[in-house]
Amino acid sequence: RSGAALTAQSARKVSAPTVSAISRRYINQDVRITRTGKPILTVAGGRSSLGGYTATVFGATGFLGRYIVNKLARSGCTVIVPYREEMAKRHLKVTGDLGRVVFLEMDLRNTPSIEESVRHSDIVYNLIGRDYPTKNFELEDVHVEGTERIVEAVAKYDIDRYVHVSSYNAHPEHPAEFFRTKGQGEQVARSIYPETTIVRPAPMYGREDRLLNSLAAQKSIVTSNWMQEKFRPVHVIDVATGLENMLHDDTTAAQTYELYGPKEYSMEELNTIVSKETYRQIRHINLPEKVAKPLFKYVNKALWWPIKSEPQVEREFYNQVIDPNAKTFKDLEIEPAELMSLTYEYLKSYRSEEYYDLAPMSEKEKREQKKYLHVID
Ligand code: NDP
């Protein structure tokens, strides 16, 4: 090919917008009609757009919450963030333009505060969840009773869409308390608001996760199942993208989605990956279930910082089971990321200070290496 033809081709490559750029430009444009026929004026222009949807995100102060708030706010939506702790929500303020991220104080047992949070919204996301019981909230209080109050408010104010974030393996009769209460929460949500969109994420990883980070940050980990549980870790940003797409696609109403990564790993395999990436060995202690459950039950309530709990020990004994009837990332036109392509990015800061990138010195280099003696002051 001639040089001119090559230049013209590379110029075309540079100027041609990618598919994702096109969809992002038009995703929030023009008048949109919601499921119940309400017109929403949206103008392309990103975070400074006028109009747009109003979305309430319960549980926005958590790990997944920051990503979905960021995605909504930067596309010009007004985001209501119900919160319960002043300092926990500050980072969300800058995700949107001035006045676009609105904070409202809320308590899960205070129905008027929940109603206040949802009544002007077009969509409500419920991301509230806990891995462990606390002094004031058992898992049932958070996953079942809390859900009931939120969904009742959603139904009372006739909100267009309700998206409920549950968990992988959620089932109302599951032997493990966490999965059982998550399953019961789904049931309650669907019984009050049948158009509920249920999202069941696999264990999520990302910058602030409790999966890779908790392995990398500890010198030793305590488990009860010899790290044999298997699951399909999912990238948190893929889950947030899925949640954002649900706002723009009303066919996702009343559907159940299981969002999981492309490859299955056991906890042991993840531990090896983290050890390799951080260049250090993580010690593993296995406590039998009979010892671990009562021990963590007591310790978790006695200490005031989060530590492993009885329901977390229980969860170790169950692999992730995929519901064949549930929809997946494919139905949302998302290609989930592979964990191995991101571990370097997320774990490099944990590398031991003894490790450096240069090849070891040869004998000759060692002999010729000059030694300087510094005299300071
Ligand atoms: P986080 O634990 O990071 O965040 C949980 C959120 O729920 C926080 O905003 C927290 O508020 C809020 N919350 C918890 N208890 C209460 C309560 N009693 N009253 C009011 N708010 C409460 O969760 P993730 O972001 O990691 O996960 C989001 C959802 O996905 C959760 O429902 C979780 O159970 C589920 N999930 C997560 C998985 C994962 O790997 N992370 C795997 C499977 C499911 P505050 O900041 O005030 O404490």
GROMACS .gro file of C-alpha atoms and ligand atoms in nm:
model
  425
    1ARG     CA    1   0.000   0.000   0.000
    2SER     CA    2   0.115   0.353  -0.067
    3GLY     CA    3   0.213   0.578   0.222
    4ALA     CA    4  -0.080   0.810   0.144
    5ALA     CA    5  -0.331   0.524   0.169
    6LEU     CA    6  -0.184   0.413   0.501
    7THR     CA    7  -0.201   0.767   0.642
    8ALA     CA    8  -0.564   0.802   0.530
    9GLN     CA    9  -0.648   0.468   0.695
   10SER     CA   10  -0.481   0.556   1.025
   11ALA     CA   11  -0.656   0.896   1.021
   12ARG     CA   12  -0.988   0.717   0.979
   13LYS     CA   13  -0.902   0.489   1.269
   14VAL     CA   14  -0.833   0.784   1.493
   15SER     CA   15  -1.143   0.979   1.401
   16ALA     CA   16  -1.396   0.690   1.396
   17PRO     CA   17  -1.581   0.688   1.731
   18THR     CA   18  -1.598   0.358   1.912
   19VAL     CA   19  -1.929   0.181   1.972
   20SER     CA   20  -1.917   0.259   2.345
   21ALA     CA   21  -1.850   0.628   2.273
   22ILE     CA   22  -2.154   0.642   2.043
   23SER     CA   23  -2.383   0.473   2.293
   24ARG     CA   24  -2.258   0.692   2.578
   25ARG     CA   25  -2.321   1.007   2.372
   26TYR     CA   26  -2.681   0.915   2.291
   27ILE     CA   27  -2.774   0.723   2.602
   28ASN     CA   28  -2.902   1.028   2.785
   29GLN     CA   29  -3.047   1.239   2.510
   30ASP     CA   30  -3.390   1.372   2.415
   31VAL     CA   31  -3.723   1.297   2.578
   32ARG     CA   32  -3.753   0.950   2.728
   33ILE     CA   33  -4.078   0.795   2.837
   34THR     CA   34  -4.063   0.586   3.154
   35ARG     CA   35  -4.239   0.256   3.206
   36THR     CA   36  -4.546   0.433   3.344
   37GLY     CA   37  -4.552   0.698   3.071
   38LYS     CA   38  -4.375   0.982   3.252
   39PRO     CA   39  -4.167   1.199   3.013
   40ILE     CA   40  -3.808   1.263   3.120
   41LEU     CA   41  -3.625   1.544   2.945
   42THR     CA   42  -3.262   1.454   2.901
   43VAL     CA   43  -2.992   1.652   2.723
   44ALA     CA   44  -2.658   1.508   2.616
   45GLY     CA   45  -2.375   1.688   2.790
   46GLY     CA   46  -2.259   1.460   3.065
   47ARG     CA   47  -2.249   1.569   3.423
   48SER     CA   48  -2.370   1.925   3.353
   49SER     CA   49  -2.683   1.818   3.160
   50LEU     CA   50  -3.022   1.953   3.255
   51GLY     CA   51  -3.317   1.723   3.318
   52GLY     CA   52  -3.247   1.354   3.344
   53TYR     CA   53  -3.368   1.086   3.578
   54THR     CA   54  -3.386   1.111   3.952
   55ALA     CA   55  -3.246   0.800   4.118
   56THR     CA   56  -3.230   0.701   4.485
   57VAL     CA   57  -2.940   0.474   4.579
   58PHE     CA   58  -2.977   0.306   4.922
   59GLY     CA   59  -2.642   0.166   5.038
   60ALA     CA   60  -2.452   0.421   4.827
   61THR     CA   61  -2.184   0.456   5.093
   62GLY     CA   62  -2.067   0.098   5.036
   63PHE     CA   63  -1.826  -0.060   4.789
   64LEU     CA   64  -2.061  -0.101   4.489
   65GLY     CA   65  -2.253   0.216   4.580
   66ARG     CA   66  -1.977   0.460   4.483
   67TYR     CA   67  -1.954   0.316   4.131
   68ILE     CA   68  -2.324   0.332   4.051
   69VAL     CA   69  -2.360   0.683   4.202
   70ASN     CA   70  -2.063   0.793   3.991
   71LYS     CA   71  -2.209   0.646   3.672
   72LEU     CA   72  -2.552   0.802   3.727
   73ALA     CA   73  -2.430   1.143   3.844
   74ARG     CA   74  -2.177   1.188   3.565
   75SER     CA   75  -2.444   1.124   3.302
   76GLY     CA   76  -2.653   1.408   3.445
   77CYS     CA   77  -2.900   1.222   3.669
   78THR     CA   78  -3.000   1.364   4.005
   79VAL     CA   79  -2.893   1.111   4.266
   80ILE     CA   80  -3.049   1.094   4.611
   81VAL     CA   81  -2.810   0.937   4.860
   82PRO     CA   82  -2.976   0.830   5.187
   83TYR     CA   83  -2.701   0.802   5.447
   84ARG     CA   84  -2.661   0.741   5.819
   85GLU     CA   85  -2.306   0.858   5.889
   86GLU     CA   86  -2.182   1.207   5.794
   87MET     CA   87  -1.826   1.109   5.705
   88ALA     CA   88  -1.917   0.796   5.509
   89LYS     CA   89  -2.083   0.983   5.222
   90ARG     CA   90  -1.847   1.276   5.160
   91HIS     CA   91  -1.662   1.122   4.864
   92LEU     CA   92  -1.987   1.095   4.669
   93LYS     CA   93  -2.045   1.472   4.659
   94VAL     CA   94  -1.799   1.530   4.374
   95THR     CA   95  -1.933   1.255   4.150
   96GLY     CA   96  -2.194   1.493   4.006
   97ASP     CA   97  -2.238   1.860   3.922
   98LEU     CA   98  -2.330   2.108   4.194
   99GLY     CA   99  -2.665   2.014   4.348
  100ARG     CA  100  -2.694   1.687   4.155
  101VAL     CA  101  -2.597   1.457   4.442
  102VAL     CA  102  -2.845   1.515   4.722
  103PHE     CA  103  -2.784   1.369   5.068
  104LEU     CA  104  -3.071   1.277   5.297
  105GLU     CA  105  -3.034   1.138   5.646
  106MET     CA  106  -3.208   0.803   5.673
  107ASP     CA  107  -3.257   0.526   5.925
  108LEU     CA  108  -3.365   0.179   5.819
  109ARG     CA  109  -3.620   0.169   6.104
  110ASN     CA  110  -3.756   0.518   6.038
  111THR     CA  111  -4.025   0.486   5.770
  112PRO     CA  112  -4.078   0.863   5.711
  113SER     CA  113  -3.704   0.904   5.637
  114ILE     CA  114  -3.724   0.621   5.381
  115GLU     CA  115  -4.036   0.769   5.220
  116GLU     CA  116  -3.866   1.110   5.205
  117SER     CA  117  -3.574   0.948   5.020
  118VAL     CA  118  -3.782   0.782   4.748
  119ARG     CA  119  -4.082   1.002   4.681
  120HIS     CA  120  -3.937   1.219   4.402
  121SER     CA  121  -3.747   0.943   4.223
  122ASP     CA  122  -3.795   0.761   3.894
  123ILE     CA  123  -3.585   0.464   4.002
  124VAL     CA  124  -3.478   0.325   4.340
  125TYR     CA  125  -3.171   0.104   4.380
  126ASN     CA  126  -3.140  -0.092   4.703
  127LEU     CA  127  -2.781  -0.195   4.770
  128ILE     CA  128  -2.818  -0.225   5.147
  129GLY     CA  129  -2.665  -0.543   5.285
  130ARG     CA  130  -2.439  -0.673   5.562
  131ASP     CA  131  -2.207  -0.972   5.576
  132TYR     CA  132  -2.222  -0.991   5.954
  133PRO     CA  133  -2.477  -0.919   6.230
  134THR     CA  134  -2.411  -0.612   6.445
  135LYS     CA  135  -2.519  -0.509   6.796
  136ASN     CA  136  -2.829  -0.336   6.657
  137PHE     CA  137  -2.905  -0.524   6.336
  138GLU     CA  138  -2.936  -0.897   6.276
  139LEU     CA  139  -2.905  -1.006   5.911
  140GLU     CA  140  -3.283  -1.049   5.897
  141ASP     CA  141  -3.338  -0.688   6.011
  142VAL     CA  142  -3.124  -0.559   5.724
  143HIS     CA  143  -3.208  -0.799   5.441
  144VAL     CA  144  -3.576  -0.870   5.509
  145GLU     CA  145  -3.732  -0.603   5.733
  146GLY     CA  146  -3.525  -0.320   5.584
  147THR     CA  147  -3.616  -0.434   5.231
  148GLU     CA  148  -3.983  -0.451   5.328
  149ARG     CA  149  -3.983  -0.088   5.448
  150ILE     CA  150  -3.805   0.037   5.137
  151VAL     CA  151  -4.026  -0.157   4.893
  152GLU     CA  152  -4.342  -0.044   5.072
  153ALA     CA  153  -4.231   0.317   5.027
  154VAL     CA  154  -4.153   0.248   4.659
  155ALA     CA  155  -4.502   0.101   4.608
  156LYS     CA  156  -4.671   0.379   4.808
  157TYR     CA  157  -4.521   0.655   4.592
  158ASP     CA  158  -4.566   0.454   4.271
  159ILE     CA  159  -4.201   0.476   4.171
  160ASP     CA  160  -4.136   0.355   3.815
  161ARG     CA  161  -3.854   0.114   3.881
  162TYR     CA  162  -3.709  -0.075   4.177
  163VAL     CA  163  -3.377  -0.257   4.146
  164HIS     CA  164  -3.293  -0.487   4.435
  165VAL     CA  165  -2.931  -0.600   4.483
  166SER     CA  166  -2.941  -0.942   4.647
  167SER     CA  167  -2.661  -1.202   4.638
  168TYR     CA  168  -2.542  -1.511   4.453
  169ASN     CA  169  -2.694  -1.831   4.604
  170ALA     CA  170  -2.987  -1.629   4.749
  171HIS     CA  171  -3.267  -1.869   4.836
  172PRO     CA  172  -3.536  -1.841   5.106
  173GLU     CA  173  -3.458  -2.193   5.232
  174HIS     CA  174  -3.080  -2.187   5.204
  175PRO     CA  175  -2.908  -2.343   5.511
  176ALA     CA  176  -2.667  -2.045   5.541
  177GLU     CA  177  -2.821  -1.744   5.716
  178PHE     CA  178  -2.677  -1.481   5.477
  179PHE     CA  179  -2.808  -1.649   5.160
  180ARG     CA  180  -3.137  -1.737   5.332
  181THR     CA  181  -3.212  -1.381   5.445
  182LYS     CA  182  -3.110  -1.247   5.101
  183GLY     CA  183  -3.355  -1.496   4.942
  184GLN     CA  184  -3.630  -1.391   5.183
  185GLY     CA  185  -3.558  -1.027   5.098
  186GLU     CA  186  -3.610  -1.105   4.726
  187GLN     CA  187  -3.940  -1.275   4.807
  188VAL     CA  188  -4.063  -0.979   5.012
  189ALA     CA  189  -3.963  -0.733   4.738
  190ARG     CA  190  -4.141  -0.928   4.462
  191SER     CA  191  -4.454  -0.981   4.674
  192ILE     CA  192  -4.496  -0.605   4.739
  193TYR     CA  193  -4.363  -0.474   4.407
  194PRO     CA  194  -4.384  -0.746   4.136
  195GLU     CA  195  -4.183  -0.542   3.881
  196THR     CA  196  -3.875  -0.558   4.106
  197THR     CA  197  -3.554  -0.621   3.911
  198ILE     CA  198  -3.340  -0.860   4.116
  199VAL     CA  199  -2.963  -0.852   4.077
  200ARG     CA  200  -2.751  -1.129   4.228
  201PRO     CA  201  -2.383  -1.040   4.210
  202ALA     CA  202  -2.107  -1.297   4.264
  203PRO     CA  203  -1.832  -1.197   4.511
  204MET     CA  204  -1.711  -0.862   4.376
  205TYR     CA  205  -1.352  -0.743   4.343
  206GLY     CA  206  -1.218  -0.396   4.279
  207ARG     CA  207  -1.017  -0.115   4.439
  208GLU     CA  208  -1.196  -0.127   4.777
  209ASP     CA  209  -1.312  -0.490   4.779
  210ARG     CA  210  -1.316  -0.730   5.071
  211LEU     CA  211  -1.191  -1.021   4.861
  212LEU     CA  212  -0.847  -0.956   4.708
  213ASN     CA  213  -0.768  -0.671   4.946
  214SER     CA  214  -0.845  -0.874   5.255
  215LEU     CA  215  -0.616  -1.153   5.134
  216ALA     CA  216  -0.338  -0.912   5.038
  217ALA     CA  217  -0.356  -0.696   5.349
  218GLN     CA  218  -0.328  -0.977   5.603
  219LYS     CA  219  -0.026  -1.176   5.707
  220SER     CA  220  -0.242  -1.478   5.782
  221ILE     CA  221  -0.600  -1.573   5.709
  222VAL     CA  222  -0.831  -1.794   5.909
  223THR     CA  223  -1.081  -2.015   5.725
  224SER     CA  224  -1.279  -2.326   5.810
  225ASN     CA  225  -1.321  -2.505   5.477
  226TRP     CA  226  -0.954  -2.527   5.373
  227MET     CA  227  -1.032  -2.250   5.121
  228GLN     CA  228  -1.219  -2.499   4.900
  229GLU     CA  229  -1.530  -2.291   4.821
  230LYS     CA  230  -1.563  -2.204   4.453
  231PHE     CA  231  -1.720  -1.899   4.293
  232ARG     CA  232  -1.696  -1.673   3.989
  233PRO     CA  233  -1.560  -1.337   4.106
  234VAL     CA  234  -1.702  -1.037   3.921
  235HIS     CA  235  -1.553  -0.693   3.861
  236VAL     CA  236  -1.747  -0.429   4.058
  237ILE     CA  237  -1.745  -0.186   3.764
  238ASP     CA  238  -1.917  -0.447   3.542
  239VAL     CA  239  -2.194  -0.483   3.803
  240ALA     CA  240  -2.231  -0.102   3.823
  241THR     CA  241  -2.252  -0.081   3.442
  242GLY     CA  242  -2.523  -0.348   3.452
  243LEU     CA  243  -2.718  -0.148   3.710
  244GLU     CA  244  -2.686   0.168   3.497
  245ASN     CA  245  -2.808  -0.014   3.184
  246MET     CA  246  -3.117  -0.127   3.377
  247LEU     CA  247  -3.223   0.236   3.416
  248HIS     CA  248  -3.224   0.284   3.039
  249ASP     CA  249  -3.387  -0.048   2.953
  250ASP     CA  250  -3.738  -0.103   3.089
  251THR     CA  251  -3.747  -0.463   2.964
  252THR     CA  252  -3.526  -0.542   3.266
  253ALA     CA  253  -3.824  -0.478   3.500
  254ALA     CA  254  -3.949  -0.791   3.679
  255GLN     CA  255  -3.639  -0.987   3.567
  256THR     CA  256  -3.372  -1.164   3.772
  257TYR     CA  257  -3.007  -1.122   3.681
  258GLU     CA  258  -2.711  -1.325   3.805
  259LEU     CA  259  -2.396  -1.126   3.742
  260TYR     CA  260  -2.077  -1.331   3.761
  261GLY     CA  261  -1.729  -1.335   3.609
  262PRO     CA  262  -1.620  -1.559   3.319
  263LYS     CA  263  -1.406  -1.799   3.525
  264GLU     CA  264  -1.455  -2.001   3.841
  265TYR     CA  265  -1.188  -1.989   4.115
  266SER     CA  266  -1.155  -2.158   4.450
  267MET     CA  267  -1.050  -1.943   4.746
  268GLU     CA  268  -0.721  -2.136   4.749
  269GLU     CA  269  -0.653  -2.040   4.386
  270LEU     CA  270  -0.727  -1.676   4.466
  271ASN     CA  271  -0.488  -1.696   4.760
  272THR     CA  272  -0.213  -1.828   4.528
  273ILE     CA  273  -0.281  -1.551   4.275
  274VAL     CA  274  -0.261  -1.285   4.547
  275SER     CA  275   0.060  -1.437   4.689
  276LYS     CA  276   0.222  -1.436   4.343
  277GLU     CA  277   0.112  -1.081   4.267
  278THR     CA  278   0.227  -0.941   4.601
  279TYR     CA  279   0.548  -1.151   4.623
  280ARG     CA  280   0.478  -1.279   4.968
  281GLN     CA  281   0.331  -1.585   5.129
  282ILE     CA  282   0.001  -1.551   5.313
  283ARG     CA  283  -0.016  -1.787   5.610
  284HIS     CA  284  -0.330  -1.999   5.626
  285ILE     CA  285  -0.486  -2.128   5.946
  286ASN     CA  286  -0.778  -2.365   5.928
  287LEU     CA  287  -1.012  -2.365   6.227
  288PRO     CA  288  -1.276  -2.641   6.229
  289GLU     CA  289  -1.632  -2.512   6.186
  290LYS     CA  290  -1.730  -2.632   6.535
  291VAL     CA  291  -1.465  -2.407   6.689
  292ALA     CA  292  -1.482  -2.115   6.444
  293LYS     CA  293  -1.859  -2.056   6.462
  294PRO     CA  294  -1.897  -2.004   6.839
  295LEU     CA  295  -1.562  -1.822   6.857
  296PHE     CA  296  -1.647  -1.566   6.588
  297LYS     CA  297  -2.004  -1.534   6.715
  298TYR     CA  298  -1.866  -1.415   7.049
  299VAL     CA  299  -1.573  -1.210   6.917
  300ASN     CA  300  -1.782  -1.035   6.651
  301LYS     CA  301  -2.024  -0.899   6.913
  302ALA     CA  302  -1.758  -0.816   7.171
  303LEU     CA  303  -1.534  -0.611   6.941
  304TRP     CA  304  -1.643  -0.282   6.788
  305TRP     CA  305  -1.467  -0.320   6.454
  306PRO     CA  306  -1.579  -0.563   6.182
  307ILE     CA  307  -1.420  -0.904   6.217
  308LYS     CA  308  -1.514  -1.240   6.076
  309SER     CA  309  -1.859  -1.353   6.188
  310GLU     CA  310  -2.054  -1.675   6.225
  311PRO     CA  311  -2.254  -1.628   5.899
  312GLN     CA  312  -1.929  -1.571   5.710
  313VAL     CA  313  -1.794  -1.904   5.838
  314GLU     CA  314  -2.118  -2.068   5.722
  315ARG     CA  315  -2.086  -1.919   5.373
  316GLU     CA  316  -1.747  -2.083   5.323
  317PHE     CA  317  -1.913  -2.422   5.292
  318TYR     CA  318  -2.116  -2.337   4.980
  319ASN     CA  319  -1.997  -2.305   4.623
  320GLN     CA  320  -2.167  -2.057   4.395
  321VAL     CA  321  -2.459  -2.218   4.217
  322ILE     CA  322  -2.584  -2.043   3.902
  323ASP     CA  323  -2.960  -2.023   3.851
  324PRO     CA  324  -3.014  -2.140   3.490
  325ASN     CA  325  -3.335  -1.936   3.461
  326ALA     CA  326  -3.174  -1.606   3.556
  327LYS     CA  327  -3.049  -1.360   3.296
  328THR     CA  328  -2.680  -1.270   3.282
  329PHE     CA  329  -2.436  -1.005   3.159
  330LYS     CA  330  -2.499  -1.129   2.805
  331ASP     CA  331  -2.860  -1.005   2.825
  332LEU     CA  332  -2.727  -0.663   2.928
  333GLU     CA  333  -2.473  -0.665   2.641
  334ILE     CA  334  -2.177  -0.651   2.877
  335GLU     CA  335  -1.859  -0.855   2.843
  336PRO     CA  336  -1.742  -0.922   3.201
  337ALA     CA  337  -1.373  -0.866   3.279
  338GLU     CA  338  -1.140  -1.157   3.362
  339LEU     CA  339  -0.997  -1.135   3.714
  340MET     CA  340  -0.640  -1.214   3.601
  341SER     CA  341  -0.633  -0.908   3.375
  342LEU     CA  342  -0.689  -0.676   3.673
  343THR     CA  343  -0.503  -0.828   3.967
  344TYR     CA  344  -0.179  -0.642   3.888
  345GLU     CA  345  -0.362  -0.308   3.886
  346TYR     CA  346  -0.539  -0.372   4.215
  347LEU     CA  347  -0.261  -0.552   4.403
  348LYS     CA  348   0.064  -0.386   4.296
  349SER     CA  349   0.058  -0.151   4.595
  350TYR     CA  350   0.077  -0.454   4.827
  351ARG     CA  351   0.408  -0.576   4.682
  352SER     CA  352   0.675  -0.637   4.937
  353GLU     CA  353   0.939  -0.364   4.966
  354GLU     CA  354   1.199  -0.636   4.921
  355TYR     CA  355   1.086  -0.678   4.563
  356TYR     CA  356   1.217  -0.458   4.282
  357ASP     CA  357   1.185  -0.478   3.908
  358LEU     CA  358   1.554  -0.498   3.811
  359ALA     CA  359   1.723  -0.828   3.732
  360PRO     CA  360   1.969  -0.944   4.003
  361MET     CA  361   2.324  -0.806   3.971
  362SER     CA  362   2.583  -1.025   3.801
  363GLU     CA  363   2.901  -1.119   3.993
  364LYS     CA  364   3.099  -0.870   3.780
  365GLU     CA  365   2.854  -0.589   3.857
  366LYS     CA  366   2.872  -0.672   4.225
  367ARG     CA  367   3.253  -0.657   4.220
  368GLU     CA  368   3.255  -0.330   4.031
  369GLN     CA  369   2.983  -0.171   4.236
  370LYS     CA  370   3.122   0.142   4.399
  371LYS     CA  371   3.059   0.199   4.762
  372TYR     CA  372   3.005   0.556   4.868
  373LEU     CA  373   3.043   0.672   5.218
  374HIS     CA  374   2.814   0.965   5.292
  375VAL     CA  375   2.900   1.205   5.565
  376ILE     CA  376   2.591   1.403   5.653
  377ASP     CA  377   2.638   1.700   5.887
  378NDP     P1  378  -2.107  -0.282   5.157
  378NDP     O1  379  -2.104  -0.366   5.280
  378NDP     O2  380  -1.981  -0.219   5.108
  378NDP     O3  381  -2.214  -0.165   5.177
  378NDP     C1  382  -2.334  -0.193   5.236
  378NDP     C2  383  -2.421  -0.069   5.239
  378NDP     O4  384  -2.538  -0.102   5.314
  378NDP     C3  385  -2.354   0.050   5.308
  378NDP     O5  386  -2.390   0.167   5.240
  378NDP     C4  387  -2.417   0.047   5.447
  378NDP     O6  388  -2.429   0.175   5.506
  378NDP     C5  389  -2.555  -0.006   5.417
  378NDP     N1  390  -2.612  -0.067   5.536
  378NDP     C6  391  -2.576  -0.183   5.596
  378NDP     N2  392  -2.650  -0.206   5.704
  378NDP     C7  393  -2.735  -0.100   5.714
  378NDP     C8  394  -2.836  -0.064   5.806
  378NDP     N3  395  -2.865  -0.140   5.911
  378NDP     N4  396  -2.902   0.053   5.787
  378NDP     C9  397  -2.873   0.132   5.681
  378NDP     N5  398  -2.779   0.104   5.590
  378NDP    C10  399  -2.710  -0.011   5.607
  378NDP     O7  400  -2.175  -0.371   5.042
  378NDP     P2  401  -2.128  -0.387   4.890
  378NDP     O8  402  -2.128  -0.253   4.826
  378NDP     O9  403  -2.007  -0.471   4.887
  378NDP    O10  404  -2.246  -0.475   4.830
  378NDP    C11  405  -2.367  -0.417   4.785
  378NDP    C12  406  -2.476  -0.521   4.795
  378NDP    O11  407  -2.437  -0.638   4.724
  378NDP    C13  408  -2.504  -0.564   4.939
  378NDP    O12  409  -2.641  -0.584   4.954
  378NDP    C14  410  -2.430  -0.695   4.951
  378NDP    O13  411  -2.489  -0.780   5.048
  378NDP    C15  412  -2.445  -0.751   4.811
  378NDP     N6  413  -2.339  -0.845   4.776
  378NDP    C16  414  -2.207  -0.805   4.783
  378NDP    C17  415  -2.106  -0.892   4.750
  378NDP    C18  416  -1.962  -0.849   4.756
  378NDP    O14  417  -1.875  -0.926   4.720
  378NDP     N7  418  -1.931  -0.728   4.799
  378NDP    C19  419  -2.136  -1.029   4.706
  378NDP    C20  420  -2.276  -1.059   4.701
  378NDP    C21  421  -2.372  -0.970   4.735
  378NDP     P3  422  -2.314   0.234   5.603
  378NDP    O15  423  -2.205   0.283   5.511
  378NDP    O16  424  -2.383   0.345   5.675
  378NDP    O17  425  -2.270   0.122   5.692
   0.00000   0.00000   0.00000
